[in-house]
Amino acid sequence: MHSLLAYIPIAAMMVILPGADTMLVMKNTLRYGAKAGRYNILGLATGLSFWTVIAILGLSVVIAKSVFLFTTIKYLGAAYLIYLGIKSFFAKSMFSIDDMQSQATTTGNSPKRYYKTSFMQGSLSNILNPKTVLVYVTIMPQFINLKGNINQQLIILASILTLL
């Protein structure tokens, strides 16, 4: 892993660029509080860990090469994001910053069910995201030294991405 210093800025850019995960964390944090946002981030990390295990087993290449499997993941991911969008759009309450501040002073912490929901949304968002498969198949191999322990290097690269 001679190019680890080159991988870190690329991984940081992948994390910094806003996407579905960023919007999900923002939605859950604004709606249910910071703790729900942290559970959402933990779910996202769980989804990345899922893909790390899949990559170590060599299945991410199989998924990327299989048109059927990749298309299935792509459409399931799109359907899940559409479901979350529709669910948010038709939510009973729309909120504003003033409403959130008054609700925070009157209710205190968010109910625990929102934490579980936030965690599951984060996990499913990353597990059903076809871009995550592509990261493990196209970007990470560029930074792996084939003469070394490939699985160990993959775990290190995935850990850096997950921590970021």
PDB file of C-alpha atoms in Angstrom:
ATOM      1  CA  MET A   1       0.000   0.000   0.000  1.00  0.00           C
ATOM      2  CA  HIS A   2       2.585   2.428  -1.166  1.00  0.00           C
ATOM      3  CA  SER A   3      -0.060   4.929  -2.272  1.00  0.00           C
ATOM      4  CA  LEU A   4      -2.030   5.253   0.968  1.00  0.00           C
ATOM      5  CA  LEU A   5      -1.331   8.985   1.086  1.00  0.00           C
ATOM      6  CA  ALA A   6      -2.928   9.348  -2.351  1.00  0.00           C
ATOM      7  CA  TYR A   7      -5.979   7.296  -1.302  1.00  0.00           C
ATOM      8  CA  ILE A   8      -6.864   9.387   1.758  1.00  0.00           C
ATOM      9  CA  PRO A   9      -7.676  12.631  -0.152  1.00  0.00           C
ATOM     10  CA  ILE A  10      -9.689  10.682  -2.716  1.00  0.00           C
ATOM     11  CA  ALA A  11     -11.658   8.932   0.037  1.00  0.00           C
ATOM     12  CA  ALA A  12     -12.153  12.282   1.764  1.00  0.00           C
ATOM     13  CA  MET A  13     -13.559  13.775  -1.443  1.00  0.00           C
ATOM     14  CA  MET A  14     -15.985  10.854  -1.775  1.00  0.00           C
ATOM     15  CA  VAL A  15     -17.206  11.521   1.762  1.00  0.00           C
ATOM     16  CA  ILE A  16     -17.345  15.312   1.465  1.00  0.00           C
ATOM     17  CA  LEU A  17     -19.365  15.372  -1.760  1.00  0.00           C
ATOM     18  CA  PRO A  18     -23.047  15.507  -0.814  1.00  0.00           C
ATOM     19  CA  GLY A  19     -25.239  12.644  -1.837  1.00  0.00           C
ATOM     20  CA  ALA A  20     -28.105  10.526  -0.598  1.00  0.00           C
ATOM     21  CA  ASP A  21     -26.261   9.617   2.618  1.00  0.00           C
ATOM     22  CA  THR A  22     -25.617  13.265   3.429  1.00  0.00           C
ATOM     23  CA  MET A  23     -29.249  14.183   2.866  1.00  0.00           C
ATOM     24  CA  LEU A  24     -30.381  11.268   5.024  1.00  0.00           C
ATOM     25  CA  VAL A  25     -28.127  12.293   7.908  1.00  0.00           C
ATOM     26  CA  MET A  26     -29.284  15.902   7.639  1.00  0.00           C
ATOM     27  CA  LYS A  27     -32.956  14.895   7.551  1.00  0.00           C
ATOM     28  CA  ASN A  28     -32.733  12.611  10.569  1.00  0.00           C
ATOM     29  CA  THR A  29     -30.578  15.031  12.553  1.00  0.00           C
ATOM     30  CA  LEU A  30     -32.850  18.002  11.905  1.00  0.00           C
ATOM     31  CA  ARG A  31     -36.035  16.062  12.482  1.00  0.00           C
ATOM     32  CA  TYR A  32     -35.120  13.807  15.436  1.00  0.00           C
ATOM     33  CA  GLY A  33     -31.992  15.342  16.946  1.00  0.00           C
ATOM     34  CA  ALA A  34     -28.241  14.840  16.996  1.00  0.00           C
ATOM     35  CA  LYS A  35     -28.435  11.395  18.562  1.00  0.00           C
ATOM     36  CA  ALA A  36     -30.605  10.133  15.698  1.00  0.00           C
ATOM     37  CA  GLY A  37     -28.045  11.589  13.287  1.00  0.00           C
ATOM     38  CA  ARG A  38     -25.287   9.649  15.043  1.00  0.00           C
ATOM     39  CA  TYR A  39     -27.333   6.441  14.786  1.00  0.00           C
ATOM     40  CA  ASN A  40     -27.797   7.185  11.091  1.00  0.00           C
ATOM     41  CA  ILE A  41     -24.023   7.561  10.661  1.00  0.00           C
ATOM     42  CA  LEU A  42     -23.524   4.283  12.531  1.00  0.00           C
ATOM     43  CA  GLY A  43     -25.938   2.655  10.079  1.00  0.00           C
ATOM     44  CA  LEU A  44     -23.976   4.075   7.156  1.00  0.00           C
ATOM     45  CA  ALA A  45     -20.779   2.634   8.630  1.00  0.00           C
ATOM     46  CA  THR A  46     -22.532  -0.717   9.022  1.00  0.00           C
ATOM     47  CA  GLY A  47     -23.476  -0.620   5.338  1.00  0.00           C
ATOM     48  CA  LEU A  48     -19.856   0.082   4.390  1.00  0.00           C
ATOM     49  CA  SER A  49     -18.736  -2.782   6.637  1.00  0.00           C
ATOM     50  CA  PHE A  50     -21.209  -5.039   4.824  1.00  0.00           C
ATOM     51  CA  TRP A  51     -19.602  -4.160   1.484  1.00  0.00           C
ATOM     52  CA  THR A  52     -16.136  -4.656   2.972  1.00  0.00           C
ATOM     53  CA  VAL A  53     -17.040  -8.232   3.904  1.00  0.00           C
ATOM     54  CA  ILE A  54     -18.543  -8.773   0.443  1.00  0.00           C
ATOM     55  CA  ALA A  55     -15.341  -7.446  -1.160  1.00  0.00           C
ATOM     56  CA  ILE A  56     -13.108  -9.632   1.027  1.00  0.00           C
ATOM     57  CA  LEU A  57     -15.138 -12.661  -0.037  1.00  0.00           C
ATOM     58  CA  GLY A  58     -14.638 -11.600  -3.660  1.00  0.00           C
ATOM     59  CA  LEU A  59     -18.346 -11.146  -4.281  1.00  0.00           C
ATOM     60  CA  SER A  60     -18.204  -7.447  -5.161  1.00  0.00           C
ATOM     61  CA  VAL A  61     -16.486  -8.273  -8.451  1.00  0.00           C
ATOM     62  CA  VAL A  62     -19.148 -10.898  -9.172  1.00  0.00           C
ATOM     63  CA  ILE A  63     -21.885  -8.348  -8.466  1.00  0.00           C
ATOM     64  CA  ALA A  64     -20.234  -5.700 -10.644  1.00  0.00           C
ATOM     65  CA  LYS A  65     -19.773  -8.141 -13.531  1.00  0.00           C
ATOM     66  CA  SER A  66     -23.298  -9.581 -13.271  1.00  0.00           C
ATOM     67  CA  VAL A  67     -25.680  -7.319 -15.120  1.00  0.00           C
ATOM     68  CA  PHE A  68     -28.665  -8.878 -13.342  1.00  0.00           C
ATOM     69  CA  LEU A  69     -27.280  -8.541  -9.794  1.00  0.00           C
ATOM     70  CA  PHE A  70     -25.940  -5.029 -10.322  1.00  0.00           C
ATOM     71  CA  THR A  71     -29.188  -3.870 -11.958  1.00  0.00           C
ATOM     72  CA  THR A  72     -31.209  -5.433  -9.144  1.00  0.00           C
ATOM     73  CA  ILE A  73     -29.169  -3.593  -6.504  1.00  0.00           C
ATOM     74  CA  LYS A  74     -29.405  -0.387  -8.533  1.00  0.00           C
ATOM     75  CA  TYR A  75     -33.199  -0.550  -8.816  1.00  0.00           C
ATOM     76  CA  LEU A  76     -33.702  -1.634  -5.202  1.00  0.00           C
ATOM     77  CA  GLY A  77     -31.561   1.311  -4.115  1.00  0.00           C
ATOM     78  CA  ALA A  78     -33.488   3.721  -6.319  1.00  0.00           C
ATOM     79  CA  ALA A  79     -36.809   2.339  -5.079  1.00  0.00           C
ATOM     80  CA  TYR A  80     -35.680   2.723  -1.473  1.00  0.00           C
ATOM     81  CA  LEU A  81     -34.625   6.340  -2.008  1.00  0.00           C
ATOM     82  CA  ILE A  82     -37.935   7.083  -3.741  1.00  0.00           C
ATOM     83  CA  TYR A  83     -39.771   5.457  -0.825  1.00  0.00           C
ATOM     84  CA  LEU A  84     -37.864   7.615   1.687  1.00  0.00           C
ATOM     85  CA  GLY A  85     -38.566  10.733  -0.375  1.00  0.00           C
ATOM     86  CA  ILE A  86     -42.295  10.024  -0.643  1.00  0.00           C
ATOM     87  CA  LYS A  87     -42.462   9.157   3.048  1.00  0.00           C
ATOM     88  CA  SER A  88     -40.759  12.447   3.936  1.00  0.00           C
ATOM     89  CA  PHE A  89     -42.943  14.410   1.528  1.00  0.00           C
ATOM     90  CA  PHE A  90     -46.173  13.074   3.015  1.00  0.00           C
ATOM     91  CA  ALA A  91     -45.034  13.269   6.648  1.00  0.00           C
ATOM     92  CA  LYS A  92     -47.666  14.621   9.020  1.00  0.00           C
ATOM     93  CA  SER A  93     -45.607  17.551  10.132  1.00  0.00           C
ATOM     94  CA  MET A  94     -43.447  19.883   8.197  1.00  0.00           C
ATOM     95  CA  PHE A  95     -40.927  21.669  10.361  1.00  0.00           C
ATOM     96  CA  SER A  96     -39.082  24.899  10.606  1.00  0.00           C
ATOM     97  CA  ILE A  97     -36.138  25.978  12.736  1.00  0.00           C
ATOM     98  CA  ASP A  98     -38.502  27.761  15.165  1.00  0.00           C
ATOM     99  CA  ASP A  99     -40.651  24.643  15.521  1.00  0.00           C
ATOM    100  CA  MET A 100     -37.570  22.497  16.148  1.00  0.00           C
ATOM    101  CA  GLN A 101     -36.266  24.844  18.856  1.00  0.00           C
ATOM    102  CA  SER A 102     -39.612  24.970  20.655  1.00  0.00           C
ATOM    103  CA  GLN A 103     -40.013  21.194  20.359  1.00  0.00           C
ATOM    104  CA  ALA A 104     -36.504  20.617  21.741  1.00  0.00           C
ATOM    105  CA  THR A 105     -37.263  22.687  24.828  1.00  0.00           C
ATOM    106  CA  THR A 106     -40.608  20.984  25.494  1.00  0.00           C
ATOM    107  CA  THR A 107     -39.910  17.338  24.671  1.00  0.00           C
ATOM    108  CA  GLY A 108     -36.219  16.872  25.441  1.00  0.00           C
ATOM    109  CA  ASN A 109     -34.781  13.763  23.750  1.00  0.00           C
ATOM    110  CA  SER A 110     -36.188  11.992  20.721  1.00  0.00           C
ATOM    111  CA  PRO A 111     -38.007   8.700  21.251  1.00  0.00           C
ATOM    112  CA  LYS A 112     -35.839   5.598  20.933  1.00  0.00           C
ATOM    113  CA  ARG A 113     -37.769   4.298  17.932  1.00  0.00           C
ATOM    114  CA  TYR A 114     -36.325   7.106  15.842  1.00  0.00           C
ATOM    115  CA  TYR A 115     -32.820   5.898  16.645  1.00  0.00           C
ATOM    116  CA  LYS A 116     -33.558   2.409  15.323  1.00  0.00           C
ATOM    117  CA  THR A 117     -35.243   3.866  12.245  1.00  0.00           C
ATOM    118  CA  SER A 118     -32.291   6.191  11.604  1.00  0.00           C
ATOM    119  CA  PHE A 119     -29.839   3.292  11.958  1.00  0.00           C
ATOM    120  CA  MET A 120     -31.832   1.087   9.567  1.00  0.00           C
ATOM    121  CA  GLN A 121     -32.190   3.878   7.013  1.00  0.00           C
ATOM    122  CA  GLY A 122     -28.433   4.427   7.039  1.00  0.00           C
ATOM    123  CA  SER A 123     -27.675   0.717   6.718  1.00  0.00           C
ATOM    124  CA  LEU A 124     -30.114   0.132   3.886  1.00  0.00           C
ATOM    125  CA  SER A 125     -29.034   3.306   2.122  1.00  0.00           C
ATOM    126  CA  ASN A 126     -25.455   2.049   1.844  1.00  0.00           C
ATOM    127  CA  ILE A 127     -26.250  -1.617   1.272  1.00  0.00           C
ATOM    128  CA  LEU A 128     -28.584  -0.774  -1.614  1.00  0.00           C
ATOM    129  CA  ASN A 129     -26.291   1.877  -3.107  1.00  0.00           C
ATOM    130  CA  PRO A 130     -24.682   0.594  -6.333  1.00  0.00           C
ATOM    131  CA  LYS A 131     -22.059   3.355  -6.165  1.00  0.00           C
ATOM    132  CA  THR A 132     -20.628   1.687  -3.070  1.00  0.00           C
ATOM    133  CA  VAL A 133     -20.034  -1.501  -5.066  1.00  0.00           C
ATOM    134  CA  LEU A 134     -18.277   0.533  -7.728  1.00  0.00           C
ATOM    135  CA  VAL A 135     -15.999   2.140  -5.128  1.00  0.00           C
ATOM    136  CA  TYR A 136     -14.914  -1.300  -3.943  1.00  0.00           C
ATOM    137  CA  VAL A 137     -14.444  -2.617  -7.479  1.00  0.00           C
ATOM    138  CA  THR A 138     -12.931   0.371  -9.291  1.00  0.00           C
ATOM    139  CA  ILE A 139     -11.324   2.808  -6.863  1.00  0.00           C
ATOM    140  CA  MET A 140      -9.922   0.676  -4.055  1.00  0.00           C
ATOM    141  CA  PRO A 141      -8.059  -1.791  -6.294  1.00  0.00           C
ATOM    142  CA  GLN A 142      -6.015   1.111  -7.679  1.00  0.00           C
ATOM    143  CA  PHE A 143      -4.402   1.458  -4.255  1.00  0.00           C
ATOM    144  CA  ILE A 144      -3.791  -2.215  -3.475  1.00  0.00           C
ATOM    145  CA  ASN A 145      -0.332  -3.732  -3.851  1.00  0.00           C
ATOM    146  CA  LEU A 146      -0.833  -7.178  -5.408  1.00  0.00           C
ATOM    147  CA  LYS A 147       2.374  -8.463  -3.812  1.00  0.00           C
ATOM    148  CA  GLY A 148       0.999  -7.882  -0.300  1.00  0.00           C
ATOM    149  CA  ASN A 149      -1.946  -9.273   1.645  1.00  0.00           C
ATOM    150  CA  ILE A 150      -4.880  -8.057  -0.440  1.00  0.00           C
ATOM    151  CA  ASN A 151      -7.559  -8.653   2.197  1.00  0.00           C
ATOM    152  CA  GLN A 152      -5.596  -6.810   4.847  1.00  0.00           C
ATOM    153  CA  GLN A 153      -5.071  -3.854   2.511  1.00  0.00           C
ATOM    154  CA  LEU A 154      -8.769  -3.877   1.586  1.00  0.00           C
ATOM    155  CA  ILE A 155      -9.723  -3.795   5.261  1.00  0.00           C
ATOM    156  CA  ILE A 156      -7.390  -0.840   5.862  1.00  0.00           C
ATOM    157  CA  LEU A 157      -8.737   1.099   2.863  1.00  0.00           C
ATOM    158  CA  ALA A 158     -12.340   0.356   3.811  1.00  0.00           C
ATOM    159  CA  SER A 159     -11.665   1.324   7.426  1.00  0.00           C
ATOM    160  CA  ILE A 160     -10.276   4.672   6.313  1.00  0.00           C
ATOM    161  CA  LEU A 161     -13.358   5.279   4.150  1.00  0.00           C
ATOM    162  CA  THR A 162     -15.690   4.252   6.981  1.00  0.00           C
ATOM    163  CA  LEU A 163     -13.917   6.423   9.551  1.00  0.00           C
ATOM    164  CA  LEU A 164     -14.007   9.419   7.230  1.00  0.00           C
TER     165      LEU A 164
END
